[in-house]
Coordinates of C-alpha atoms in Angstrom, one line a residue:
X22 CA 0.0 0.0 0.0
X23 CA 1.2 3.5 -1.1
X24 CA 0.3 6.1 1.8
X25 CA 0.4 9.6 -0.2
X26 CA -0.6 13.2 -1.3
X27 CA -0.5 13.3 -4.9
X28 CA 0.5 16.5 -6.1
X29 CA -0.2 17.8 -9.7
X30 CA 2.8 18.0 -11.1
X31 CA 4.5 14.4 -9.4
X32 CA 3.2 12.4 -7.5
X33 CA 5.6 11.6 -4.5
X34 CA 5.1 8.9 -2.1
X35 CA 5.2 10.5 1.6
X36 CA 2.8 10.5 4.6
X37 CA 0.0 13.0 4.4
X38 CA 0.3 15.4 7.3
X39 CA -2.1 15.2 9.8
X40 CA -2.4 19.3 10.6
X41 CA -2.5 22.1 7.6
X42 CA 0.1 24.0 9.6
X43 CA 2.7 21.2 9.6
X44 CA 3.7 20.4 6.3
X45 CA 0.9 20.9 4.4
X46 CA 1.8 23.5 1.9
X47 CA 0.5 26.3 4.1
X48 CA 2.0 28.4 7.3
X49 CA 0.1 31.0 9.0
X50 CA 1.0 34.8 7.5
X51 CA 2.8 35.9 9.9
X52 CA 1.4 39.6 9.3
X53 CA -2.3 38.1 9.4
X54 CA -4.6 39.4 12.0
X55 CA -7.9 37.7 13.2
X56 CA -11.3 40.0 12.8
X57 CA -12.7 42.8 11.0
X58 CA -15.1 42.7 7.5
X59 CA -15.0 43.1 4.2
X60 CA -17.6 44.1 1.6
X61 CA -17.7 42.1 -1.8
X62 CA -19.6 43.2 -4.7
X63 CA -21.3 41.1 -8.1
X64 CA -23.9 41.9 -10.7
X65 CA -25.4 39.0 -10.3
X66 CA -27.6 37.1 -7.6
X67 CA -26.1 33.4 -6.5
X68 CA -28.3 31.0 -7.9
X69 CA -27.3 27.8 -5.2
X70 CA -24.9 26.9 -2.7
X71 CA -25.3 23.3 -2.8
X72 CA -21.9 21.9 -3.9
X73 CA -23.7 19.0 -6.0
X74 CA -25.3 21.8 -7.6
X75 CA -23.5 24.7 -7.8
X76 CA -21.5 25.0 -11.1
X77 CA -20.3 28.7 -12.0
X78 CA -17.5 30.8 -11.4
X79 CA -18.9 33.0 -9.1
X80 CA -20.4 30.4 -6.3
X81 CA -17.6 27.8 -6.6
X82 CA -15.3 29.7 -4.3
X83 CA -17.9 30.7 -2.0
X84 CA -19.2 26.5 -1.6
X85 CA -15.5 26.4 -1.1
X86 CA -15.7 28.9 2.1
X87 CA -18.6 26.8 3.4
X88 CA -17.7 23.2 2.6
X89 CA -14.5 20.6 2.3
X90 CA -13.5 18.1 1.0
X91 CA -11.8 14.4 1.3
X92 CA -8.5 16.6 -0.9
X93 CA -8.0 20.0 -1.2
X94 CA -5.3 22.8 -2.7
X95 CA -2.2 24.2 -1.0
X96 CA -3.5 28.4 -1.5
X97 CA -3.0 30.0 -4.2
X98 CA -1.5 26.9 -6.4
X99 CA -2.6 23.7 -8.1
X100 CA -1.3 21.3 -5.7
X101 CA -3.3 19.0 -4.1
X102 CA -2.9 18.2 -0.3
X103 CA -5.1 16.5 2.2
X104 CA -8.6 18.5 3.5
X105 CA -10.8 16.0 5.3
X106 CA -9.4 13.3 5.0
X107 CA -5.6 13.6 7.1
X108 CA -4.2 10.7 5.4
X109 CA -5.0 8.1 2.1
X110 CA -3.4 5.0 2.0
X111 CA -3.7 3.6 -2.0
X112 CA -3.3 -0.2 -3.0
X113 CA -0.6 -1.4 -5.5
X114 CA -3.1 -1.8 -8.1
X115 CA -4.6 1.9 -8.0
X116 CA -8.2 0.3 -7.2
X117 CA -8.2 1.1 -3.9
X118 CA -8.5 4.3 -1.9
X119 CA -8.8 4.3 2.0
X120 CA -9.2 7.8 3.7
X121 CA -8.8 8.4 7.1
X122 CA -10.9 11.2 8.2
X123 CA -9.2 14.2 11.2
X124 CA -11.2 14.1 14.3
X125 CA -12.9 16.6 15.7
X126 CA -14.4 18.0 12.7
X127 CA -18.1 19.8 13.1
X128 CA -20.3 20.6 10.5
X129 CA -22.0 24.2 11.2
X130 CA -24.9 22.6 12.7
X131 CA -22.5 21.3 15.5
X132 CA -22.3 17.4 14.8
X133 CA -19.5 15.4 14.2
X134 CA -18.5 14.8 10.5
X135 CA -18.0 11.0 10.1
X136 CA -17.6 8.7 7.1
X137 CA -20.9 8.0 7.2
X138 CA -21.3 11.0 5.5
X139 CA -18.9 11.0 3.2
X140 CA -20.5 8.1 2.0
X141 CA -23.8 9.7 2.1
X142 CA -22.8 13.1 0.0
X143 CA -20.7 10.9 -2.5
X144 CA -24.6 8.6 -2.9
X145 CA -26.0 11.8 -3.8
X146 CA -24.3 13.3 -5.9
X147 CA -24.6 10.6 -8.4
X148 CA -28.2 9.9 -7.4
X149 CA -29.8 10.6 -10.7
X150 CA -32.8 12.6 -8.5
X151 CA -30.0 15.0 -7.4
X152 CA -29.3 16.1 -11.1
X153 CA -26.0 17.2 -10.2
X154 CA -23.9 18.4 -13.6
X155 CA -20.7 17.1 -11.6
X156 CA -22.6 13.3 -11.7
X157 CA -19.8 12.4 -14.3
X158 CA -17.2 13.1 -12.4
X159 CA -17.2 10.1 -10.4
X160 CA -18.1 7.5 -13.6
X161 CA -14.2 5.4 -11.9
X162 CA -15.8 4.6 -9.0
X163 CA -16.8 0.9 -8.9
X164 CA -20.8 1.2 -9.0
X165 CA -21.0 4.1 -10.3
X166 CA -23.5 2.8 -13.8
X167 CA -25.6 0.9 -11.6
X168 CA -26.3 4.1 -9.8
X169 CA -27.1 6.5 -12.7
X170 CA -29.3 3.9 -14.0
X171 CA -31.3 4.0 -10.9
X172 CA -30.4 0.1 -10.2
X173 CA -28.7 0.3 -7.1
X174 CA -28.7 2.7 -4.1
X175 CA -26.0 4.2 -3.6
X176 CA -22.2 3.4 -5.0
X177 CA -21.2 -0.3 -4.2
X178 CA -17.3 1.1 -4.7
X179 CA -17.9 3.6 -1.6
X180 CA -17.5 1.9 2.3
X181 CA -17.5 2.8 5.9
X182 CA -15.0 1.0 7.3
X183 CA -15.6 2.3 10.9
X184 CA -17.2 6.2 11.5
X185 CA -13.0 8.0 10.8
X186 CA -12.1 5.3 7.4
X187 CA -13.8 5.3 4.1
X188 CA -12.7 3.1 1.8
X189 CA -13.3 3.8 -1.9
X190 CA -13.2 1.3 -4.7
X191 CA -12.3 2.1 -8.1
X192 CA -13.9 0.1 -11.6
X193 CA -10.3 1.4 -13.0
X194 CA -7.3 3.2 -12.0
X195 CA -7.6 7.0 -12.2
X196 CA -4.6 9.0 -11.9
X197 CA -7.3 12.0 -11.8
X198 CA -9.3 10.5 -8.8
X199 CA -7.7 12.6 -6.0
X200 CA -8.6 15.3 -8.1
X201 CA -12.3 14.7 -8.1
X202 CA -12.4 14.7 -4.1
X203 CA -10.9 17.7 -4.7
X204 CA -13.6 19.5 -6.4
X205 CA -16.8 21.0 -5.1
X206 CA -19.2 18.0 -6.4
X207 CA -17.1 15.8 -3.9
X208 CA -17.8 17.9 -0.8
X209 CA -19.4 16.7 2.4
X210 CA -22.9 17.8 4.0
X211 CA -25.3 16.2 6.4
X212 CA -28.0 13.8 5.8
X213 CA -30.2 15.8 8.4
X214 CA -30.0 19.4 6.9
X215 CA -30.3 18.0 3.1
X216 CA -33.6 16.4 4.2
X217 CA -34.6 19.0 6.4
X218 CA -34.4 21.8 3.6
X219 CA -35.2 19.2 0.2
X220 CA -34.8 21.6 -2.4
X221 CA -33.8 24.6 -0.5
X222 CA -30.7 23.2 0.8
X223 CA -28.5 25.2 -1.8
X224 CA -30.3 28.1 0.1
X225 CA -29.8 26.8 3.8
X226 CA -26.0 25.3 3.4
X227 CA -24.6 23.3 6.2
X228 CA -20.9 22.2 5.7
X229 CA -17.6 22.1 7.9
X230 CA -16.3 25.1 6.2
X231 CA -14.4 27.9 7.3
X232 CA -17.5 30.3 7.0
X233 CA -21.0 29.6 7.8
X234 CA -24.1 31.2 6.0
X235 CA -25.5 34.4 8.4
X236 CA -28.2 36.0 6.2
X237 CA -29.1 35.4 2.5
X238 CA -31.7 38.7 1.2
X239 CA -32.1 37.7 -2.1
X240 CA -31.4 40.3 -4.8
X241 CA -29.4 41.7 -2.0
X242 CA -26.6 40.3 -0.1
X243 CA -25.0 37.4 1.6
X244 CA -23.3 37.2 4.7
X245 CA -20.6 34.8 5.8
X246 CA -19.8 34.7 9.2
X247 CA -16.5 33.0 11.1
X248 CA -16.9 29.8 11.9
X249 CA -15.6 29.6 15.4
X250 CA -15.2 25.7 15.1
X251 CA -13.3 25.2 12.2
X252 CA -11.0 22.4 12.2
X253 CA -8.0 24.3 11.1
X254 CA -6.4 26.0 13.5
X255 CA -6.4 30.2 13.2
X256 CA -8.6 30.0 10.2
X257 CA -10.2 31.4 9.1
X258 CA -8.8 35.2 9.2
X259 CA -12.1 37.6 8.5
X260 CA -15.0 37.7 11.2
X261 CA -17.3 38.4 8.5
X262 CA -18.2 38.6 4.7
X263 CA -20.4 41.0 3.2
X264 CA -21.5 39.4 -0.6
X265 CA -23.7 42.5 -2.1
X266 CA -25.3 41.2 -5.4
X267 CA -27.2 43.4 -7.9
X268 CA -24.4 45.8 -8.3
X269 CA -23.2 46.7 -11.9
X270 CA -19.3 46.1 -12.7
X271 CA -18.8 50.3 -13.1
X272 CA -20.4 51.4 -9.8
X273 CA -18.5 48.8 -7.9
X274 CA -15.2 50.3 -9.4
X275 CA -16.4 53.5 -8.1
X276 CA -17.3 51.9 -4.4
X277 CA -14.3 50.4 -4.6
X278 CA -12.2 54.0 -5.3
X279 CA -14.1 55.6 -2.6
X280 CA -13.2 52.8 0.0
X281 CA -16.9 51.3 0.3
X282 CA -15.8 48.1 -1.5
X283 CA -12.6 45.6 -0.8
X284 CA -13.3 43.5 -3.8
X285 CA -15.0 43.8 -7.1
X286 CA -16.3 40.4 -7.6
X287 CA -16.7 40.7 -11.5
X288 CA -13.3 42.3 -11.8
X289 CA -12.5 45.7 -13.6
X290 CA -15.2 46.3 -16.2
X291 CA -13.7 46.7 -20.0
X292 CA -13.7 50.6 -20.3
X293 CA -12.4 51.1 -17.1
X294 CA -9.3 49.1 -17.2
X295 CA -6.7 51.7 -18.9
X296 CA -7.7 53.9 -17.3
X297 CA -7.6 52.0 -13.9
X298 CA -3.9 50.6 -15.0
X299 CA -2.7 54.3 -16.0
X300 CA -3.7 55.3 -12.4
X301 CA -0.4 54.5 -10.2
X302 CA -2.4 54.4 -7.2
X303 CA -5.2 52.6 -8.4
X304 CA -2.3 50.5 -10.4
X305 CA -0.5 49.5 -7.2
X306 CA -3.9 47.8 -5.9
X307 CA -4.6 45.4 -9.3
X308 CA -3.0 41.7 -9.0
X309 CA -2.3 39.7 -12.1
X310 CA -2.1 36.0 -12.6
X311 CA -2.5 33.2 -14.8
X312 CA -5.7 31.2 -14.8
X313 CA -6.7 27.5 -16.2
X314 CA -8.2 28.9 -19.1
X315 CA -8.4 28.8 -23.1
X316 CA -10.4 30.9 -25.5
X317 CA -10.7 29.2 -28.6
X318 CA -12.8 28.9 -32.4
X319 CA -14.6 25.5 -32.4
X320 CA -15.4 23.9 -35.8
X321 CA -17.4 21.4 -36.7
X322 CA -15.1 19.1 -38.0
X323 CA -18.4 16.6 -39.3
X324 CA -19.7 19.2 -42.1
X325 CA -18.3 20.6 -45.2
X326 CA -15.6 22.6 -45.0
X327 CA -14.7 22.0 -41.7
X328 CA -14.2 18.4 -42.5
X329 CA -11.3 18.8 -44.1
X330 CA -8.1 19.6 -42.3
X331 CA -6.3 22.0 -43.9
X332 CA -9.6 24.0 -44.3
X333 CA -9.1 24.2 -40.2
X334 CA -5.2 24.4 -40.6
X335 CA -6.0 27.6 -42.5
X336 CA -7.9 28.9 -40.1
X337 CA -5.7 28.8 -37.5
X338 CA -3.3 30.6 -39.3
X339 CA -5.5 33.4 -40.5
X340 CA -5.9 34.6 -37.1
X341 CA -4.0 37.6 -35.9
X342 CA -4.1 36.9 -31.7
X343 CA -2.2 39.9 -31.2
X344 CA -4.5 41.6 -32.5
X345 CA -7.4 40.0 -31.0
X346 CA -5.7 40.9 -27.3
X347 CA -5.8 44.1 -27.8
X348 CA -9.5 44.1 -27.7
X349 CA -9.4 43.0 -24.3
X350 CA -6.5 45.4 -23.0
X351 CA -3.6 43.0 -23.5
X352 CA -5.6 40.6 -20.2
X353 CA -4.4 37.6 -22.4
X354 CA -1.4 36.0 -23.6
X355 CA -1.6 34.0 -27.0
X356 CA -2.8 30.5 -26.9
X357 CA -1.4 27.9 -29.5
X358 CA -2.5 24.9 -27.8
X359 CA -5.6 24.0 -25.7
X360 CA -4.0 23.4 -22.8
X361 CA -2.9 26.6 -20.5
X362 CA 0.6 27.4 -19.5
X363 CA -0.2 26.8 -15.8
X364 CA -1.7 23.9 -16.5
X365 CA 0.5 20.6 -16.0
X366 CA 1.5 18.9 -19.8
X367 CA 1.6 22.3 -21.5
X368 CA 4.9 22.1 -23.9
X369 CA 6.0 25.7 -23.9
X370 CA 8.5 24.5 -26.8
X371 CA 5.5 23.9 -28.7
X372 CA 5.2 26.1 -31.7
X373 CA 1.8 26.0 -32.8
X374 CA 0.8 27.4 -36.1
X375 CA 1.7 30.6 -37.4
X376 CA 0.0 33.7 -38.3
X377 CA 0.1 33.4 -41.9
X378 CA -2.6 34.3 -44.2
X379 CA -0.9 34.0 -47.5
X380 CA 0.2 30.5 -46.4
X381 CA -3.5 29.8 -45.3
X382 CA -5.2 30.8 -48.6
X383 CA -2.4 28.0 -50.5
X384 CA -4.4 25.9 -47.6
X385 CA -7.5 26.6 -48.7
X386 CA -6.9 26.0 -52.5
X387 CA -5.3 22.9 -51.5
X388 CA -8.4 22.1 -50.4
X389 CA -10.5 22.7 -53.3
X390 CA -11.5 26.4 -51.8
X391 CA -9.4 28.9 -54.3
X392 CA -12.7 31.7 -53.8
X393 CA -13.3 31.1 -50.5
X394 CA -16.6 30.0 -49.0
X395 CA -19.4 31.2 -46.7
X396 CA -20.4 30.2 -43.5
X397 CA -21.6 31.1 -39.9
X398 CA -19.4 32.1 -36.6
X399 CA -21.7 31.6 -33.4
X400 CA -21.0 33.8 -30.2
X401 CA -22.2 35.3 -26.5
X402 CA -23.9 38.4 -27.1
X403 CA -21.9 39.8 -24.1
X404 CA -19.2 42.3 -24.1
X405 CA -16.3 42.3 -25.3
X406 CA -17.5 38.7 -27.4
X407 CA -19.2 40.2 -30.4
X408 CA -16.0 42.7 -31.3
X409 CA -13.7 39.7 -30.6
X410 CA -16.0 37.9 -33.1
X411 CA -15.9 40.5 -35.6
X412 CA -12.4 40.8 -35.5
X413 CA -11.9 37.1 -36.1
X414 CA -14.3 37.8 -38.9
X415 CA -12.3 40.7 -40.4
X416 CA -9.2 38.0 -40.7
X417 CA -11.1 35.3 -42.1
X418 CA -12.4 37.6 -45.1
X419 CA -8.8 38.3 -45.6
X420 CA -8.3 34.3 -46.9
X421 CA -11.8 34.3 -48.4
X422 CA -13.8 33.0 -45.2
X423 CA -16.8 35.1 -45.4
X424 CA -18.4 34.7 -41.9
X425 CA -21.8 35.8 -40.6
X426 CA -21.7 36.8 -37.2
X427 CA -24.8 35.3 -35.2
X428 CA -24.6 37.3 -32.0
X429 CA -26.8 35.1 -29.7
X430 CA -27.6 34.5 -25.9
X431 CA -25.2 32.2 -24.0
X432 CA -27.8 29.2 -23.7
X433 CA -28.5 29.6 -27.1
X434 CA -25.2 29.5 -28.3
X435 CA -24.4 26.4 -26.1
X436 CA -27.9 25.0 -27.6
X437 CA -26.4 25.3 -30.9
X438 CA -23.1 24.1 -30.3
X439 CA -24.3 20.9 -28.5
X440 CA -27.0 20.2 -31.6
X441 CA -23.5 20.4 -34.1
X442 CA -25.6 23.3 -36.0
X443 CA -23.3 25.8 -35.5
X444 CA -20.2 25.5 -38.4
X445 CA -18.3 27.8 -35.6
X446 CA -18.2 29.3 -32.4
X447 CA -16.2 31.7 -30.7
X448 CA -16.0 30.2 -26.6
X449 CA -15.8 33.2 -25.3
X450 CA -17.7 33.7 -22.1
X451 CA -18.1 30.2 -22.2
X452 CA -14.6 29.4 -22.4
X453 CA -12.9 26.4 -20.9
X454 CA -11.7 27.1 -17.4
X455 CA -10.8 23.6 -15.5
X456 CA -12.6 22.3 -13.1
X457 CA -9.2 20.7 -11.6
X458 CA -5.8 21.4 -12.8
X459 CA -5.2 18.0 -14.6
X460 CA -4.6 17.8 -18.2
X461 CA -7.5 15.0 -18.5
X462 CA -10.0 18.1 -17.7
X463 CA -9.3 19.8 -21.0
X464 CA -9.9 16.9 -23.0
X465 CA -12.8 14.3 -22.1
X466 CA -15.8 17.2 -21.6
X467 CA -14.3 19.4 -24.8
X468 CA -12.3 17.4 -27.1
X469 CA -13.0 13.6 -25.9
X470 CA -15.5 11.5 -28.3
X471 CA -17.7 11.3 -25.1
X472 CA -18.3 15.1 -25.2
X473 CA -18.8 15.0 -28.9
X474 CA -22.4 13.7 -28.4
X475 CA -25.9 15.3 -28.5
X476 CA -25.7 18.5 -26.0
X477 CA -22.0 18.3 -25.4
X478 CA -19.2 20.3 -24.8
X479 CA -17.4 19.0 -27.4
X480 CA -18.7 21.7 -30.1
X481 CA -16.2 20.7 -33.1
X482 CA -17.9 17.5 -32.4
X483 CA -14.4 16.2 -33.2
X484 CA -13.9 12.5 -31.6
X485 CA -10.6 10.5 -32.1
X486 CA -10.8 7.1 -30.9
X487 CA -7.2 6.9 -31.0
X488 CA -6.3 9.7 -28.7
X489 CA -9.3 8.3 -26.4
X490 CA -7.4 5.4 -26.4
X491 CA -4.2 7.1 -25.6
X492 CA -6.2 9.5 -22.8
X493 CA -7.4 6.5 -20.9
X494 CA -3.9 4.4 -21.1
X495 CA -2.7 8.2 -19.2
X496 CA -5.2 8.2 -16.6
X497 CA -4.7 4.4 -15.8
X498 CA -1.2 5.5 -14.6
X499 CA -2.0 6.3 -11.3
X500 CA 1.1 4.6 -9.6
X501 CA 3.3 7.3 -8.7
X502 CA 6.2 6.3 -10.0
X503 CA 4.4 7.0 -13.6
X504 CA 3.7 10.5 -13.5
X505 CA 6.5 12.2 -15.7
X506 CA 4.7 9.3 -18.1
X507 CA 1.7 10.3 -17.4
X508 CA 2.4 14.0 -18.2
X509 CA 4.2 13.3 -21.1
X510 CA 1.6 11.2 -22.7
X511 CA -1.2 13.9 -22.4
X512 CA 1.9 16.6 -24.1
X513 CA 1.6 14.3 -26.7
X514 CA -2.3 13.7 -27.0
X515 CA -2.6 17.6 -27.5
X516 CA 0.2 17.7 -30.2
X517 CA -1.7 15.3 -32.0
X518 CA -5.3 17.4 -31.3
X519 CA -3.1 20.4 -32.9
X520 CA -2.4 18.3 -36.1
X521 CA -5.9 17.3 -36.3
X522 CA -7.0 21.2 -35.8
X523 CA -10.4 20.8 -34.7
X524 CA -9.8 24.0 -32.5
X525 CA -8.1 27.3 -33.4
X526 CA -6.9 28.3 -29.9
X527 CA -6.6 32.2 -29.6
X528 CA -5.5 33.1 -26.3
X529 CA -5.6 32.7 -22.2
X530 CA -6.8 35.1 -20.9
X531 CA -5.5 36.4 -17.5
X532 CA -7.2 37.5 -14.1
X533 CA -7.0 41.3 -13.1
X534 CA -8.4 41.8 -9.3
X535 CA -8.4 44.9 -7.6
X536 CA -8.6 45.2 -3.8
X537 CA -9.0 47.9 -1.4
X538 CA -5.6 49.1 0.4
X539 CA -6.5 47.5 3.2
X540 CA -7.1 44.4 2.2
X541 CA -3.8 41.7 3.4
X542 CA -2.5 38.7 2.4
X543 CA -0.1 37.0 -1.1
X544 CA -1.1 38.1 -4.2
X545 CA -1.7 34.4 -4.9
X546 CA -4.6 34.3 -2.9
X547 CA -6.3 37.0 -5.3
X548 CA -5.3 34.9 -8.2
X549 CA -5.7 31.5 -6.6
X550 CA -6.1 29.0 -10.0
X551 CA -9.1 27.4 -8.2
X552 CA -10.8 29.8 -6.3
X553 CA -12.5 32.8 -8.5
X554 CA -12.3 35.8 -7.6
X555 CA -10.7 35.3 -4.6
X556 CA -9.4 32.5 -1.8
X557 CA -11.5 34.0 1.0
X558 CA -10.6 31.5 3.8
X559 CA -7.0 33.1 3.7
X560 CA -7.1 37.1 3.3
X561 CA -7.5 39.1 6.0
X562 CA -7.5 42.9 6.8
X563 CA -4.6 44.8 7.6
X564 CA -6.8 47.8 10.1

């Protein structure tokens, strides 16, 4: 038996701490104080805080506040380290997962967590009643089919040993699986307070997080409050959380300047950022970081034209990025691959294709397209979307692509983009940001033959059973030893994505946050890769 933390990058066989403080990737800021408040502001309303629910970038790092996890993330990094659970002990084979959970830990209602309910929220969240979008998550562990196809009760692969040891079985090794206990879907919660509030429970959350919920006026605010029992020590920092919703992007910025506001949940709004950047004082305040994300053209590689390669070759090298950045301030870097820089199996001697449309229109005569053709490019009808759209239009006319721009709501552009009736689409605003910093999470949903189906992710509808073949060999190497392999295998899946062109990948963008001058802690923790906008177990408040 292997007794580990697997980290992102390598795996390393050592003993899992059994406190945060010692070891664990964090140590107490030694320029934190405890108390004080701070005010957060959003456009929009939060819709659930139910972590088998809750799937958007704004509540996933406030479930994060309220809930845990079996795994979790060192702040302000990608790499994994033990939450709930203080150690895991994994068989030779990579079947076999057995937790051992910290004592002492207290939901908000004041009971004891046990395994019991571990086992409990892992049951539903794949309980096809539940409807959780995070269901497929969990499709390793052994029972898993039986469940979604309402044939068994609960997951056969999940056991309570004794009420501190869960052990978890696996249908096939998963180098990604510490991962998914990582993630929101995998969080605990009590039987008592899910049946207590049925439906409602995303409104009346109950978890062993660092916060607990105070007041929820909808349309109007949230407040998180300290959790005076949470099981790491001296967390979390803040006494309080003020979350006020219903507040447009351009009046927060204002709030913010005249020290009403600490954070501007929805970031610095379009026009204001030069403006906001050639301020020095307002400067000094923005943090920058990289994010797990891609902006990218889908095509539908199943229709004429798109179903010819070079037609898609060409297309990636018609489009000027550079120029495309500037749309958006310069927040982006160029992308010429799906994955992300920060993201573990990026090959940052990988070339990509070059911006060359004399080169591309050769393509497209190659293909039998000398004149050109006609055809549709789908986006968000949001902000800065429709000008990125018609800039990507502007370069496609210059090889002959003449593109109608169909501006459309997000749902509807998702609508048409799972139905493969839309010949392209700009992602922005729906853009890939992981939902765990593994390579595996940018393929299976988006460029994986099981995403390519009816209603998918997988807009290019592009499905290679090879390099499906070649993605599960990587996530069967879950032995530690195998995880330079691993890595190297995925660098090479995405080469081979690249040659097939199904994407034309445009750019990452990065994350801008502002925060008011009193507001302490690393700049990591404003740019944290899995907590948007903000790790807010960790700031704290510096008067």
């Amino acid at each position: 038996m292997k007794r580990l933390l697997a980290s992102t990058a390598l795996l390393a066989a050592l003993a899992l701490p059994a406190l945060a403080q010692d070891g664990n990737g964090w140590q107490p800021d030694p320029d934190a104080r405890q108390g004080g408040a701070i005010v957060i502001t959003y456009k929009d309303d939060v819709a659930t805080l139910d972590p088998a629910i809750g799937y958007d970038w704004q509540n996933w790092s406030m479930i994060k506040s309220l809930f845990d996890g079996l795994m979790d993330y060192v702040p302000g990094t990608t790499d994994l380290r033990p939450g709930l659970a203080e150690s895991v002990e994994i068989s030779d084979d990579g079947l076999t997962y057995t937790f051992t959970l910290r004592e002492g830990v207290r939901f908000h209602n004041g009971r004891e967590m046990t395994a019991e309910d571990v086992k409990y929220s892992l049951d539903r969240v794949t309980d096809p009643e539940t409807q959780s979008p995070g269901a497929g998550f969990f499709g390793m562990i052994e029972g898993f089919d039986a469940q979604m196809a309402g044939e068994a009760e609960g997951l056969s692969g999940v056991e309570v040993v004794d009420p501190r040891t869960v052990r978890i079985t696996l249908s096939r090794p998963d180098a990604t699986f510490l991962h998914v206990m990582a993630i929101n879907f995998s969080y605990v919660v009590p039987r008592e307070a899910v049946e207590e509030h049925g439906a409602d429970f995303g409104r009346n959350p109950v978890g062993t997080g660092a916060y607990r919920l105070g007041e929820w006026t909808l349309g109007q605010r949230l407040v998180f409050e300290r959790n005076e029992d949470y099981w790491m020590e001296g967390l979390p920092y803040l006494d309080r959380i003020t979350i006020e919703v219903g507040q447009e992007p351009t009046v927060a910025l204002l709030r913010l300047q005249n020290g009403e506001v600490d954070i501007p949940g929805d970031g610095i709004p379009p026009a204001q950022f030069q403006q906001v950047m050639d301020d020095p004082d307002q400067a000094e305040r923005v943090v920058r970081g990289g994010q797990l994300h891609t902006g990218y053209v889908t095509m539908n590689v199943t229709e004429p034209p798109f179903d010819d390669v070079r037609v898609r070759q060409a297309v990636n090298m018609a489009i000027n990025k550079d120029r495309v950045i500037q749309i958006i301030n310069g927040r982006a870097v160029p992308a010429n691959q799906p994955l992300p820089p920060s993201m573990p199996g990026y090959d940052p001697d990988y070339e990509g294709y070059p911006y060359d449309p004399e080169g591309a229109r050769a393509l497209l005569a190659e293909a039998g397209y000398p004149d050109g053709f006609d055809t549709e490019l789908f986006v968000m009808n949001t902000d800065p979307n429709p000008r990125i759209a018609q800039a990507i239009q502007q370069d496609l006319a210059a090889i002959g692509i003449r593109a109608s721009i169909q501006s459309l709501a997000q749902a509807n552009v998702i609508e048409a983009g799972g139905a493969g009736t839309a010949p392209m689409i700009w992602s922005g605003g729906m853009a890939w940001i992981a939902d765990f910093p593994d390579p595996a999470n940018f393929y299976y949903p988006i460029l994986g033959c099981a995403g390519a189906g009816e209603g998918g992710w997988n807009w290019a509808k592009y499905c290679n059973e090879d390099l499906d073949a070649m993605a599960e060999r990587a996530d069967s190497m879950s032995d530690p030893a195998q995880a330079e392999e691993r890595l190297a295998l995925w660098t090479e899946i995405y080469a081979r994505i690249m040659e097939d062109a199904p994407w034309a990948p445009v750019f990452h963008e990065e994350r801008f946050t502002m925060r008011s001058p009193r507001m302490g802690g690393a700049d990591e923790l404003y740019v944290d890769p899995v907590s948007i906008p903000i790790n807010y177990d960790y700031v704290y408040v510096t008067e």
